[in-house]
Short mmCIF file of C-alpha atoms in Angstrom, two decimals:
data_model
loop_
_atom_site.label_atom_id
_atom_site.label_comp_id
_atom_site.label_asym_id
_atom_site.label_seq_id
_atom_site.Cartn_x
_atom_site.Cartn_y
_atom_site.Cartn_z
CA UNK A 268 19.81 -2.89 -10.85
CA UNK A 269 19.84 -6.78 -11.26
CA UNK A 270 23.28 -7.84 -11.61
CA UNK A 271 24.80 -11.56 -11.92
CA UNK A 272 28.25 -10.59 -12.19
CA UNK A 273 30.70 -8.83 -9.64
CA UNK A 274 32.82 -7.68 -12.53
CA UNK A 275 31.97 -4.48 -14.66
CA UNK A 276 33.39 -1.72 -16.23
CA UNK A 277 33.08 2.64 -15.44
CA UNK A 278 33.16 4.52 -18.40
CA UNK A 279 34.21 8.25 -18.77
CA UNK A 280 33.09 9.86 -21.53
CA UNK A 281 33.75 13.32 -22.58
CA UNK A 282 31.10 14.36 -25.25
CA UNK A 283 33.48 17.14 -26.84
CA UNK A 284 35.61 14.57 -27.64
CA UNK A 285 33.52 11.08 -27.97
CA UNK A 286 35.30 8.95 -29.77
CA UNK A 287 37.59 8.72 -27.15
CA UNK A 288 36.84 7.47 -23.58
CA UNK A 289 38.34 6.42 -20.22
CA UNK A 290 37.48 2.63 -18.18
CA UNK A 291 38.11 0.96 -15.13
CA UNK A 292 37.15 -2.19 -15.34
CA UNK A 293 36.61 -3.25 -11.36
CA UNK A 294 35.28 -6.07 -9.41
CA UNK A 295 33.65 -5.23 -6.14
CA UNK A 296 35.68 -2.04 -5.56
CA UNK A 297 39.00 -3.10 -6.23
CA UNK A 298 39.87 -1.63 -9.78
CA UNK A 299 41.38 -4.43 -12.19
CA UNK A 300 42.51 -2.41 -14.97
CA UNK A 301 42.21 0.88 -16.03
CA UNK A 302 43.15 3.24 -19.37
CA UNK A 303 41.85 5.34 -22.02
CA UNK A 304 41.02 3.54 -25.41
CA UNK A 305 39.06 4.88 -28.63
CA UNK A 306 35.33 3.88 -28.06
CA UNK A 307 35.05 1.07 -30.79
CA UNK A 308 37.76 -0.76 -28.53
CA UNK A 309 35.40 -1.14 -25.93
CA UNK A 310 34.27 -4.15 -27.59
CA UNK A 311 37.79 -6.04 -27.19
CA UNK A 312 37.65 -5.09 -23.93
CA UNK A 313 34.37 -6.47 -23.03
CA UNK A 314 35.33 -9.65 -24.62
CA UNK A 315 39.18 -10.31 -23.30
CA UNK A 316 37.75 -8.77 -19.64
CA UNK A 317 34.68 -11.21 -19.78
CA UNK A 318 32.29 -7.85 -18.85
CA UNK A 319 29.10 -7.34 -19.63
CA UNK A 320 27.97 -4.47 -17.32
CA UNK A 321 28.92 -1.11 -17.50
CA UNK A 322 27.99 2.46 -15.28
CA UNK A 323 28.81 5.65 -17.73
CA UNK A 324 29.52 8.95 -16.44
CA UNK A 325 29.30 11.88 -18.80
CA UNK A 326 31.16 14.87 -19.07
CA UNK A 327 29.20 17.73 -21.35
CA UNK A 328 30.14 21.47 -21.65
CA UNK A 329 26.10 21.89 -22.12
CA UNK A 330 24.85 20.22 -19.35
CA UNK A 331 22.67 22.44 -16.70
CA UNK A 332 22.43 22.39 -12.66
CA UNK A 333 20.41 23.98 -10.29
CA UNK A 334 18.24 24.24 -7.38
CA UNK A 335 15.30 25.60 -7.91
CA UNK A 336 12.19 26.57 -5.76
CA UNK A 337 8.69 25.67 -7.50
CA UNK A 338 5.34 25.95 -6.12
CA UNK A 339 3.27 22.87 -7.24
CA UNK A 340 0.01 22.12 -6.02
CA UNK A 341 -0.61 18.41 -7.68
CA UNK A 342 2.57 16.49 -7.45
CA UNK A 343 1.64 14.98 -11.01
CA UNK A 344 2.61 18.37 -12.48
CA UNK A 345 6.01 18.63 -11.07
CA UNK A 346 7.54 17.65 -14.64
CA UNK A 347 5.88 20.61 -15.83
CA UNK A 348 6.56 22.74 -13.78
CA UNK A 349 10.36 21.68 -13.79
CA UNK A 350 10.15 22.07 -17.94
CA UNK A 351 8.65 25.31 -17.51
CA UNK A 352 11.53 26.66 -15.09
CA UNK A 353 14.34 25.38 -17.39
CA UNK A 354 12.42 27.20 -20.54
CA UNK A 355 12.24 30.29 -18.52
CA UNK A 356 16.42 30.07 -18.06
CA UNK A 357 16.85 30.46 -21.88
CA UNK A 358 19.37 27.31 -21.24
CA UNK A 359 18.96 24.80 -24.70
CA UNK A 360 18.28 25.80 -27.99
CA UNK A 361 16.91 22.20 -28.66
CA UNK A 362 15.11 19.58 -26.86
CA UNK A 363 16.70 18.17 -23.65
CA UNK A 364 16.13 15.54 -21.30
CA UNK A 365 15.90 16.86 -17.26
CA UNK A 366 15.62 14.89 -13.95
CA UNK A 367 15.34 16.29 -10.79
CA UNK A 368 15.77 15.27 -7.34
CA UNK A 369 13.19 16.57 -3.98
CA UNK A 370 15.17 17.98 -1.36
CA UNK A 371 13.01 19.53 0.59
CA UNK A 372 9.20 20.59 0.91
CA UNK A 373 7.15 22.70 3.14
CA UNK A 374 3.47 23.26 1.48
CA UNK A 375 3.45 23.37 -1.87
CA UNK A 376 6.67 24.70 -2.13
CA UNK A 377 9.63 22.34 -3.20
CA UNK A 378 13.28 22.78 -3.01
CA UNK A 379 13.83 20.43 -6.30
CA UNK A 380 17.66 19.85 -7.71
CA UNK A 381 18.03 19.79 -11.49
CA UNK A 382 19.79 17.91 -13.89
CA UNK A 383 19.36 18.25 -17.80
CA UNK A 384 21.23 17.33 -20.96
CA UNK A 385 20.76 18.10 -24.45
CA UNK A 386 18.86 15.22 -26.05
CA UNK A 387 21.36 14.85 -28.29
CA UNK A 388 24.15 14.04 -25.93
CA UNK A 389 22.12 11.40 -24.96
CA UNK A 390 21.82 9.59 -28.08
CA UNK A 391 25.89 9.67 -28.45
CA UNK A 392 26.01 6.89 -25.93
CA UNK A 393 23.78 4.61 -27.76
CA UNK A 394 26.98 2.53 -28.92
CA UNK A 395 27.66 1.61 -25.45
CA UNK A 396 24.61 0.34 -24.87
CA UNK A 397 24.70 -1.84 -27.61
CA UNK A 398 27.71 -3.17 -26.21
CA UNK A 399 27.01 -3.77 -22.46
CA UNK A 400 24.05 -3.86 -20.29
CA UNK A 401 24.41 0.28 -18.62
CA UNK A 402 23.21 0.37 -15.44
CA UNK A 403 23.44 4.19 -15.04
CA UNK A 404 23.97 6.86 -17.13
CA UNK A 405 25.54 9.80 -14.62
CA UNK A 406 26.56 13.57 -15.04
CA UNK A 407 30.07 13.22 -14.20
CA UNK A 408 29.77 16.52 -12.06
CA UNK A 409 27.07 14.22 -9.86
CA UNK A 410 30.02 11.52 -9.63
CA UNK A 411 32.41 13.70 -8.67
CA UNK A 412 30.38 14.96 -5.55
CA UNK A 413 29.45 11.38 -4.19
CA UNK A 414 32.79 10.84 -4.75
CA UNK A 415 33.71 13.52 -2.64
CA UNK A 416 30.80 12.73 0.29
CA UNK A 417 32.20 9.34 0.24
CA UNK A 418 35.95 11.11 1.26
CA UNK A 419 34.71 13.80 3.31
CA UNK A 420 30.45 13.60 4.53
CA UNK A 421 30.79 17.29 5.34
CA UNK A 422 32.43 18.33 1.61
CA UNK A 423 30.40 21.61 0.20
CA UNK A 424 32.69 22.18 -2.80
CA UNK A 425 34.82 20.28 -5.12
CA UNK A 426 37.47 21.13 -7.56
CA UNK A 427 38.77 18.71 -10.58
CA UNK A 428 41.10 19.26 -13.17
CA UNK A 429 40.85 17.20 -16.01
CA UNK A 430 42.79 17.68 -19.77
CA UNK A 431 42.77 21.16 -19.29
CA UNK A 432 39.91 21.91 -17.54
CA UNK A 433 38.91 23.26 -13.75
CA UNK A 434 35.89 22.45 -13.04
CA UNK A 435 34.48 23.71 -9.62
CA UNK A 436 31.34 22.27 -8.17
CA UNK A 437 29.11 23.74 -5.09
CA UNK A 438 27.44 21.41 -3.26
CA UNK A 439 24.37 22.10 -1.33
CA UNK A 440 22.38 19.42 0.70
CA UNK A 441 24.18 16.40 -1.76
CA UNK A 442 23.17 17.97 -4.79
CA UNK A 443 24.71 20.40 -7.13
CA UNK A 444 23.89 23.92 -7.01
CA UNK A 445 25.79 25.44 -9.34
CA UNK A 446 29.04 24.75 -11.18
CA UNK A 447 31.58 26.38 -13.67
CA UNK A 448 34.03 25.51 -15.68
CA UNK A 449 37.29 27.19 -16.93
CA UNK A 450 40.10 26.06 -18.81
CA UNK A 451 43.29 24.73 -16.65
CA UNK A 452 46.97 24.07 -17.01
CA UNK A 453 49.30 21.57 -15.38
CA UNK A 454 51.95 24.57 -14.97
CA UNK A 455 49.37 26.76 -12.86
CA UNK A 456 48.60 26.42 -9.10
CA UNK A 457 45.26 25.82 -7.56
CA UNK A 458 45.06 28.80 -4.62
CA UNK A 459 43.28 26.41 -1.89
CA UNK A 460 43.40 29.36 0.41
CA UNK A 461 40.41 30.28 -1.73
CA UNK A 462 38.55 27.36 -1.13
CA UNK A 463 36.92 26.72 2.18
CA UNK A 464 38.71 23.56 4.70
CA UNK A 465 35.46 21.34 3.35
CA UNK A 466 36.27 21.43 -0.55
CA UNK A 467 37.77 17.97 -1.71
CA UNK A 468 40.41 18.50 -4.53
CA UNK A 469 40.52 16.07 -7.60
CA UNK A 470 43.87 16.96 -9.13
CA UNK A 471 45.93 15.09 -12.01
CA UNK A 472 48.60 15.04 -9.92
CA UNK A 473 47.79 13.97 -6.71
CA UNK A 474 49.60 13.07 -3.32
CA UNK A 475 48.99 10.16 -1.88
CA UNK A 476 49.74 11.01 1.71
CA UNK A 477 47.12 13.23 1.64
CA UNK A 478 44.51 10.91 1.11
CA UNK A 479 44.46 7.67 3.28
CA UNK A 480 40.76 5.44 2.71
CA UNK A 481 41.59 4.80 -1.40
CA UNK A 482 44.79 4.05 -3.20
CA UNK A 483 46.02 6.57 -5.61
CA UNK A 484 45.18 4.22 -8.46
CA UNK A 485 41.12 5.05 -7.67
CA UNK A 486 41.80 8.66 -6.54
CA UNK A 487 43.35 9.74 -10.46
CA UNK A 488 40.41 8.04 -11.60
CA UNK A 489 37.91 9.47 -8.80
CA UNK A 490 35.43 10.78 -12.14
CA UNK A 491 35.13 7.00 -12.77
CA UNK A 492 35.37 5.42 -9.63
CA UNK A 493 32.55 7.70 -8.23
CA UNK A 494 30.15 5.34 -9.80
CA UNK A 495 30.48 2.69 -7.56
CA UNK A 496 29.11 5.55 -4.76
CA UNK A 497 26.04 7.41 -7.18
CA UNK A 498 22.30 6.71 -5.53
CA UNK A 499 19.57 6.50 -7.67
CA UNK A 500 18.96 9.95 -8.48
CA UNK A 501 19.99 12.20 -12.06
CA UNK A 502 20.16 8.99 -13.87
CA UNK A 503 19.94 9.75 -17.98
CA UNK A 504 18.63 5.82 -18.82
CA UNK A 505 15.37 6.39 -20.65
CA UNK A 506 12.43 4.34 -18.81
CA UNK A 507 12.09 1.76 -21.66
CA UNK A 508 15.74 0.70 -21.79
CA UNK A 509 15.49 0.20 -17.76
CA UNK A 510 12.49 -1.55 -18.45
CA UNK A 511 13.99 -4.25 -21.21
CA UNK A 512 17.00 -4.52 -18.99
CA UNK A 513 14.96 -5.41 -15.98
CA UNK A 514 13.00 -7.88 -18.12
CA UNK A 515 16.18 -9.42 -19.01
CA UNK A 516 17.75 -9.83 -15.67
CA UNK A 517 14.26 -11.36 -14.16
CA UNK A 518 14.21 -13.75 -16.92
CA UNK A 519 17.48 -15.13 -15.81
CA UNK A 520 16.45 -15.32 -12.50
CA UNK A 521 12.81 -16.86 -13.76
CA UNK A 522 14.65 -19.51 -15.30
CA UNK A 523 16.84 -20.83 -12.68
CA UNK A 524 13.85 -20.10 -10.35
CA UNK A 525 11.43 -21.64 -12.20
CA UNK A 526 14.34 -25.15 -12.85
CA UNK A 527 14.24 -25.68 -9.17
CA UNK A 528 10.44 -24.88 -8.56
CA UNK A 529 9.41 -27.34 -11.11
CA UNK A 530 11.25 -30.27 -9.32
CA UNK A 531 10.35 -28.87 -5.55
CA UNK A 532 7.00 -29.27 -7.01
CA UNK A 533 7.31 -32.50 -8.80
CA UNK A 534 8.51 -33.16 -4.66
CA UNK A 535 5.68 -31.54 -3.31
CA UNK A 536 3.12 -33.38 -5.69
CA UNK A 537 4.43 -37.09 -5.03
CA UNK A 538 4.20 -36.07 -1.31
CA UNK A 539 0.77 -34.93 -1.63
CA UNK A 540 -0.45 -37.71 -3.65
CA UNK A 541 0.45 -40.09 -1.05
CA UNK A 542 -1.23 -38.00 1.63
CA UNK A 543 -4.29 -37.62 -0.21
CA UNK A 544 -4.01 -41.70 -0.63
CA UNK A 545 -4.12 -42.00 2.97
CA UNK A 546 -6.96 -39.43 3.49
CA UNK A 547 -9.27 -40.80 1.05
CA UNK A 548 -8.89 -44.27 3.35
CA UNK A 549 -9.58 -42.35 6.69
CA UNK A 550 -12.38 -40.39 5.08
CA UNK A 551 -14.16 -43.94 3.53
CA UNK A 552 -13.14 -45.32 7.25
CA UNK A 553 -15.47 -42.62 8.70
CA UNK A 554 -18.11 -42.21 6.08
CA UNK A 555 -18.79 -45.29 7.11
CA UNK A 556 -18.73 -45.26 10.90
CA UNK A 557 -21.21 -42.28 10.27
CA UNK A 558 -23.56 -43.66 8.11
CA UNK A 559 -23.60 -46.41 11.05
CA UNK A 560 -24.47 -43.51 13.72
CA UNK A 561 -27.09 -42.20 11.41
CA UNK A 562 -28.69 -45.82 11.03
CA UNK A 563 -28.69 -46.09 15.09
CA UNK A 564 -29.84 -42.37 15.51
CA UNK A 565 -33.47 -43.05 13.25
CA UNK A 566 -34.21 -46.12 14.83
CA UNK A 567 -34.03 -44.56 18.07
CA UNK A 568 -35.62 -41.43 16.86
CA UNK A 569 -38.75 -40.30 18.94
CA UNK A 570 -41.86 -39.73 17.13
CA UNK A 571 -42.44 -36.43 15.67
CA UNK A 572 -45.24 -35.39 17.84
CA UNK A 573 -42.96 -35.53 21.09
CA UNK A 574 -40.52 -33.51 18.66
CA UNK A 575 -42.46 -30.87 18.76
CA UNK A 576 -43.78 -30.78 22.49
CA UNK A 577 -39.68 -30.20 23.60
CA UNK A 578 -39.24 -27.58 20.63
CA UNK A 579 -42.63 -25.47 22.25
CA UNK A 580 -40.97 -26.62 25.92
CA UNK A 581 -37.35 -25.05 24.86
CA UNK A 582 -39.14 -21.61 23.81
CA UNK A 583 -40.85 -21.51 27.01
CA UNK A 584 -37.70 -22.23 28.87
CA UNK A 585 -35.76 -19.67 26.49
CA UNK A 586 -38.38 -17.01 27.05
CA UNK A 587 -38.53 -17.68 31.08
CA UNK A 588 -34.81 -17.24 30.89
CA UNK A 589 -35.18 -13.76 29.74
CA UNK A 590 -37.81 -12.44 32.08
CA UNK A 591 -37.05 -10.06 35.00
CA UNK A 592 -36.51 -11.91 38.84
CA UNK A 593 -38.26 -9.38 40.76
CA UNK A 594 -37.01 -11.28 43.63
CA UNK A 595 -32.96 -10.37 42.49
CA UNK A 596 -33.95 -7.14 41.02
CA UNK A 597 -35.36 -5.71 44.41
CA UNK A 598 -32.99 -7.09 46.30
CA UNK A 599 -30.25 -5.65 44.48
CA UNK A 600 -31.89 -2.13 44.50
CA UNK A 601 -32.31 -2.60 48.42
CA UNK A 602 -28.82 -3.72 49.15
CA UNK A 603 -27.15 -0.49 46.78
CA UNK A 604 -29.45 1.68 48.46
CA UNK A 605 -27.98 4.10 51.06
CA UNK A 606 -28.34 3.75 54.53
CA UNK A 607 -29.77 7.90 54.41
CA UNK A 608 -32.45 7.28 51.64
CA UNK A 609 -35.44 5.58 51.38
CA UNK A 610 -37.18 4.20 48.07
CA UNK A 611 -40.46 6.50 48.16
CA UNK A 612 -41.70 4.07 45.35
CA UNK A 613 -40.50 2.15 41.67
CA UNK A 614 -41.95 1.65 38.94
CA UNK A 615 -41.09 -1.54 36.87
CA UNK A 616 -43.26 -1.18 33.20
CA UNK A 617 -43.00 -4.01 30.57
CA UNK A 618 -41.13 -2.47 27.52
CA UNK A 619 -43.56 -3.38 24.28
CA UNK A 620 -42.29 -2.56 21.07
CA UNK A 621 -45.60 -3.09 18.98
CA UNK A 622 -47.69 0.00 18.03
CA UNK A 623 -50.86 0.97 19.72
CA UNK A 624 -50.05 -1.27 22.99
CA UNK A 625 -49.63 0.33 26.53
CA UNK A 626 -47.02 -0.40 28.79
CA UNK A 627 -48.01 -2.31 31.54
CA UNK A 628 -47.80 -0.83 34.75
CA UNK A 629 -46.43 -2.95 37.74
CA UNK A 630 -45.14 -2.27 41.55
CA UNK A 631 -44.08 -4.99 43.19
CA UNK A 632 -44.08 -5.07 47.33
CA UNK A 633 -40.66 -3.92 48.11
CA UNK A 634 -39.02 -2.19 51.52
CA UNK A 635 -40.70 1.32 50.76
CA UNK A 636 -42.16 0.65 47.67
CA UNK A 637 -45.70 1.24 46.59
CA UNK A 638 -47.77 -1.55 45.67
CA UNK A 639 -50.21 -2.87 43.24
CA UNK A 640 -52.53 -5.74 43.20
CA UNK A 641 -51.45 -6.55 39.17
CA UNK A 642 -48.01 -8.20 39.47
CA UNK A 643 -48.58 -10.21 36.15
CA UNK A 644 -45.32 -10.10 33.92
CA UNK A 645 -45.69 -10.47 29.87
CA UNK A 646 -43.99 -13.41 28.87
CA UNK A 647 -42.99 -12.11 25.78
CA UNK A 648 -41.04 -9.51 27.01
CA UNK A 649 -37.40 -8.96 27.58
CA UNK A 650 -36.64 -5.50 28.65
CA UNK A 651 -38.49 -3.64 31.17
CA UNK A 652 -38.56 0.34 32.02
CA UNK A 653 -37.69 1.19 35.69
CA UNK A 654 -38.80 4.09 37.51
CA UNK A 655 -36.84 4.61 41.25
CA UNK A 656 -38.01 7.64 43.32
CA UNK A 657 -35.62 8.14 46.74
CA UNK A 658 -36.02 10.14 49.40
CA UNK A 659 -32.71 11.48 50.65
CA UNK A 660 -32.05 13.32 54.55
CA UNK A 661 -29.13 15.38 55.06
CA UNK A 662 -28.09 18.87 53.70
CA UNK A 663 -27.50 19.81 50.15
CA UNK A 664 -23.72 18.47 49.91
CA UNK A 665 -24.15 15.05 51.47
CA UNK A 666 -27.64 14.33 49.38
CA UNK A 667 -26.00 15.41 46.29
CA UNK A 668 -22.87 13.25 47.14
CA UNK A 669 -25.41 10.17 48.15
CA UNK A 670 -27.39 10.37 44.97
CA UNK A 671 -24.45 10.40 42.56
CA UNK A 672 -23.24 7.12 44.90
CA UNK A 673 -26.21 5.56 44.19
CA UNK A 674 -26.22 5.93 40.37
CA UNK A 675 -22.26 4.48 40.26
CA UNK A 676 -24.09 1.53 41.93
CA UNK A 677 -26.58 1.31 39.54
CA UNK A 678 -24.22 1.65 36.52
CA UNK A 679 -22.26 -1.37 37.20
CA UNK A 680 -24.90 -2.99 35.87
CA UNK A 681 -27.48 -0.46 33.83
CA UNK A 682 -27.61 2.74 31.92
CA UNK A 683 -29.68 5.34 33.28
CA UNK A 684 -31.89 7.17 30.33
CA UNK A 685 -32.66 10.24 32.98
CA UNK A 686 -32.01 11.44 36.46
CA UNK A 687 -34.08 14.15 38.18
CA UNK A 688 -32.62 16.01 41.64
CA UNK A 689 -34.41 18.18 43.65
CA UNK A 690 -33.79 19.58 47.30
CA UNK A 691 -35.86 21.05 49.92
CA UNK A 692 -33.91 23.14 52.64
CA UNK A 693 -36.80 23.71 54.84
CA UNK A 694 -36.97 19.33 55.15
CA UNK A 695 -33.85 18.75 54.85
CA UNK A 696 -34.26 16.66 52.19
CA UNK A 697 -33.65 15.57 48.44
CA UNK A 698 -36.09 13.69 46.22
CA UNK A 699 -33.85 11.87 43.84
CA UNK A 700 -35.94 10.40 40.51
CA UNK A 701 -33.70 8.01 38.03
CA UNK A 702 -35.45 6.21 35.40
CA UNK A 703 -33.84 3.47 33.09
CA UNK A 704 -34.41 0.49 31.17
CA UNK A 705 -33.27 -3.41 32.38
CA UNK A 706 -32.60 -6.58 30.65
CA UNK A 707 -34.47 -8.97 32.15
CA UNK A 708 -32.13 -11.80 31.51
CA UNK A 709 -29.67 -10.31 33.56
CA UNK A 710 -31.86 -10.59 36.95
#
């Protein structure tokens, strides 16, 4: 919650018995003052203690805990399906307000903690509200056990007497899983041989030696002073109070935020007027130094005739750029080739990508190539399909091994589209076919 002050008051309040209620009023976690006063007081309070913020923890003989397994498939529905569970206990007789905490999932299935109050227990706090700005609104059994964590992280039970009462709490996983309540007196004895070595003891009369982190002054008021330690969770503010109170805090903020902003910007705006000042100069500066260039630039314009002769003389020398060396090509292919093959022949065909137009056949005189007299390249054309045939000597093993050489050579700088391998035993020999396509603008 947003908070300006550092000072607020705890209030206990035990809904048997509202009218009266028990404060600390603390700042950070040091407790100022504490008592019990009749609940219309609280407004003499809030004025001679200069509060305005206040946590509430509430104490009803109605109010329902559990952990409960659900199965819910949509996450949405998890209200329902809380609702649903709580009907099924037979717990209120009238409406109620729940919350509910995930502790732990695996599926669908949820291990959820519950919280509810009767509605109407609710409403009884509406004075308070009225009074101070409530941050939380807190079972006081949920207090009590982060009050306890906050003594002893490995505490599973708790046990406070209060005005007659004993209530004992088990914890399970930080949440409540069940609790009961019986009535108490100061003359009895608690039997904490009963209780296991991790159950934290909130008695009216309490010894200080055993309890060393808070003074006994927060420890008799540990139902209270737990609210400086709750989380977010089981908190009984409906959503549109939250929402008004955040509004209200943010507006504070807004206002001092927007004060400062306005005269950074008045800052900001001077400073950029100036540098748009001296801008606008070097911008008319070199408006003008290009309009100058532009003068010089069509008077020595050529005409538009010899325009066009270099734009038809740049596509020539863009589309010779992209046609295949044969020259580097072969030479490449020669030097990659092994020193126990042989090219038996290659095929180099222009690729054409119109319809109804052959591929153009060439083989260009190589080192054990075949020939052909036509050795006329499209100009138009960029990639070319390449057909290698190699014969291979040697047994099975080191052909194989020589043919698979040869295509890592070829890959470094082309993808081959197919490979063919055959071997003849009674030769001695393989006849390795690998056909691909090239880019002529890499060659």
């Amino acid at each position: 919650m947003f908070r300006m002050s550092k000072k607020k008051i705890l209030i206990f309040i035990d809904l048997t018995n509202s009218d009266t209620v028990e404060f600390a009023v603390v700042k950070g976690k040091n407790i100022i003052e504490s008592g019990s006063c009749n609940i219309k007081e609280l407004e003499k309070i809030k004025k001679d203690m200069n509060v305005n913020y206040a946590s509430i923890a509430v104490l009803s003989e109605l109010s329902y805990f559990d952990i409960a397994r659900l199965t819910v498939r949509n996450k949405k529905l998890m209200r329902t399906a809380i609702a649903r569970y709580i009907n099924e206990q037979s717990v209120f007789m009238e409406s109620y307000i729940s919350r509910y905490k995930e502790i732990n999932k695996s599926g669908d299935v949820y291990d959820v903690a519950l919280c509810a109050f009767p509605e109407s227990d609710i409403k009884r706090i509406e004075y308070i509200k009225s009074l101070f700005i409530v941050e939380y609104i807190k079972p006081v059994e949920y207090v009590l056990v982060k009050m306890a964590k906050h003594l002893n992280p490995n505490a599973d039970n708790v046990v406070w007497t209060h005005n007659g009462l004993q209530l004992e709490i088990e914890i399970d996983r930080d949440c409540i899983k069940t609790k009961s309540v019986r009535p108490y007196s100061e003359e009895e004895s608690i039997d904490k041989t009963f209780f296991g070595e991790n159950t934290v003891f909130f008695e009216e009369s309490l010894d200080k030696n055993n309890y060393v982190e808070l003074d006994l002054k927060a420890l008799s008021v540990a139902h209270i002073y737990g609210l400086l330690f709750v989380d977010k969770y089981f908190d009984f503010i409906d959503e549109n109070y939250f929402h008004n109170v955040v509004s209200f805090e943010l507006s504070k903020f807004v206002f001092a935020f927007s004060t400062v902003a306005a005269l950074v910007f008045m800052l900001l705006g001077a400073n950029q007027y100036f540098t748009y000042v001296d801008l606008s100069n070097q911008f008319e500066q070199k408006s003008r130094l290009l309009r100058q260039k532009e003068n010089y630039i069509k008077s020595n314009m050529p005409p538009q005739d010899e325009i066009s002769v270099l734009f038809e003389v740049a596509k020539l020398q863009k589309k010779f750029k992209s046609q295949l060396d044969l020259g580097k090509f072969l030479t490449w292919v020669t030097n990659i080739t092994p020193n126990n093959a042989i090219i038996d022949s290659m095929n180099i065909a222009v690729f054409k990508e119109e319809k109804n137009n052959k591929n153009t056949a060439i083989a260009p005189n190589a080192k054990g190539v075949s020939t052909s007299n036509d050795v006329v390249l499209n100009i138009n054309s960029k990639n070319f399909n390449v057909e290698i045939k190699l014969l291979i000597d040697g047994n099975y093993k080191k052909t194989k091994d020589t043919a698979l050489n040869f295509l890592k050579e070829l890959s470094s700088k082309i993808t081959t589209e197919s490979n063919d391998f055959t071997y003849n035993e009674k030769k001695n020999q393989a006849i390795f076919v690998t056909r691909f396509k090239v880019d002529g603008s890499k060659f």
